[in-house]
CSV table of C-alpha atoms in Angstrom, one decimal:
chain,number,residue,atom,x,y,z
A,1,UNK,CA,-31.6,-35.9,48.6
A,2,UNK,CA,-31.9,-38.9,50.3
A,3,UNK,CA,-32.9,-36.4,53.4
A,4,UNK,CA,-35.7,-34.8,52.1
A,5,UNK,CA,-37.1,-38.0,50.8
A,6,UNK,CA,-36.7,-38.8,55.2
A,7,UNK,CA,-38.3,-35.7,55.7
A,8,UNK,CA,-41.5,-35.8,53.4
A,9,UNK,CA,-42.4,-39.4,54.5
A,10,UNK,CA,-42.1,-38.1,58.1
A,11,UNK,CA,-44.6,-35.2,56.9
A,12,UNK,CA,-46.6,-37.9,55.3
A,13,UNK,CA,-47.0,-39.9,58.4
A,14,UNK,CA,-48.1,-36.8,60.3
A,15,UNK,CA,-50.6,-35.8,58.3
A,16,UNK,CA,-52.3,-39.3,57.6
A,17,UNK,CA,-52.2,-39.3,61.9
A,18,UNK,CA,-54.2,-36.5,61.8
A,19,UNK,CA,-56.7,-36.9,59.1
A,20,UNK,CA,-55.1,-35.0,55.9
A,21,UNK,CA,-55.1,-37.5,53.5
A,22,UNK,CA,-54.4,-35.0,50.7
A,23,UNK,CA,-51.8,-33.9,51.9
A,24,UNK,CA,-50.3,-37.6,53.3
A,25,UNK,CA,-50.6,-38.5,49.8
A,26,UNK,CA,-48.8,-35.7,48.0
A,27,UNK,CA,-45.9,-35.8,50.1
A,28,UNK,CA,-45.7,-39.9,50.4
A,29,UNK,CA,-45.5,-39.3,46.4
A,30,UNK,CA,-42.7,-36.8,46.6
A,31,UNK,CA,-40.4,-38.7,48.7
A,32,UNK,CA,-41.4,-41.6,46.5
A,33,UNK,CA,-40.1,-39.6,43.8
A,34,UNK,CA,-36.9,-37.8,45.4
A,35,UNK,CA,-35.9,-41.8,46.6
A,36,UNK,CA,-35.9,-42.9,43.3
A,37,UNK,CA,-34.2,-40.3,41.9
A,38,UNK,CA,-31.7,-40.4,44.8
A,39,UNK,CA,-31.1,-44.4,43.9
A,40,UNK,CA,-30.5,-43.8,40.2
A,41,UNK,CA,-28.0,-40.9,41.2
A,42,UNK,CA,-26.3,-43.2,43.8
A,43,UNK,CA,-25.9,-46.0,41.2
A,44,UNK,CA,-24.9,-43.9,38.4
A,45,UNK,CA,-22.1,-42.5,40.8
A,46,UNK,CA,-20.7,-45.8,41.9
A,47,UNK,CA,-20.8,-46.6,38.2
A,48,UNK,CA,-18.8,-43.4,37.3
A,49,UNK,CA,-16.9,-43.0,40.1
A,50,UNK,CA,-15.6,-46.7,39.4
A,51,UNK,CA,-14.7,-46.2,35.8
A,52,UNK,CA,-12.9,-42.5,36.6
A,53,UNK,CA,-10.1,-43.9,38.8
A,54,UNK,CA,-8.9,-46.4,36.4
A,55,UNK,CA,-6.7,-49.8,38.0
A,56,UNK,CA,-4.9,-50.1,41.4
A,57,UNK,CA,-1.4,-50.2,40.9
């Protein structure tokens, strides 16, 4: 996830170069969105992942 949020800033870069705003905006929003959906999925799995192995023996 944390890719495509890479690769629609990228896109969003490209087109504000060239003079697309429209488009530069909607795709800075999407990886806006897919990098804050990839935190909350990172945090929750550290969180999870923590609690599922139980203590080191």
């Amino acid at each position: 996830m944390l890719h495509w949020a890479v690769i629609f800033f990228v896109i969003a870069i490209i087109a504000a170069i060239f003079g697309f705003t429209g488009i530069a905006a909607g795709a800075a929003s999407i990886a806006k969105i897919l990098f804050v959906v990839f935190l909350i999925l990172f945090v929750l799995s550290l969180l999870f992942g923590g609690f599922r192995r139980g203590p080191r023996v």
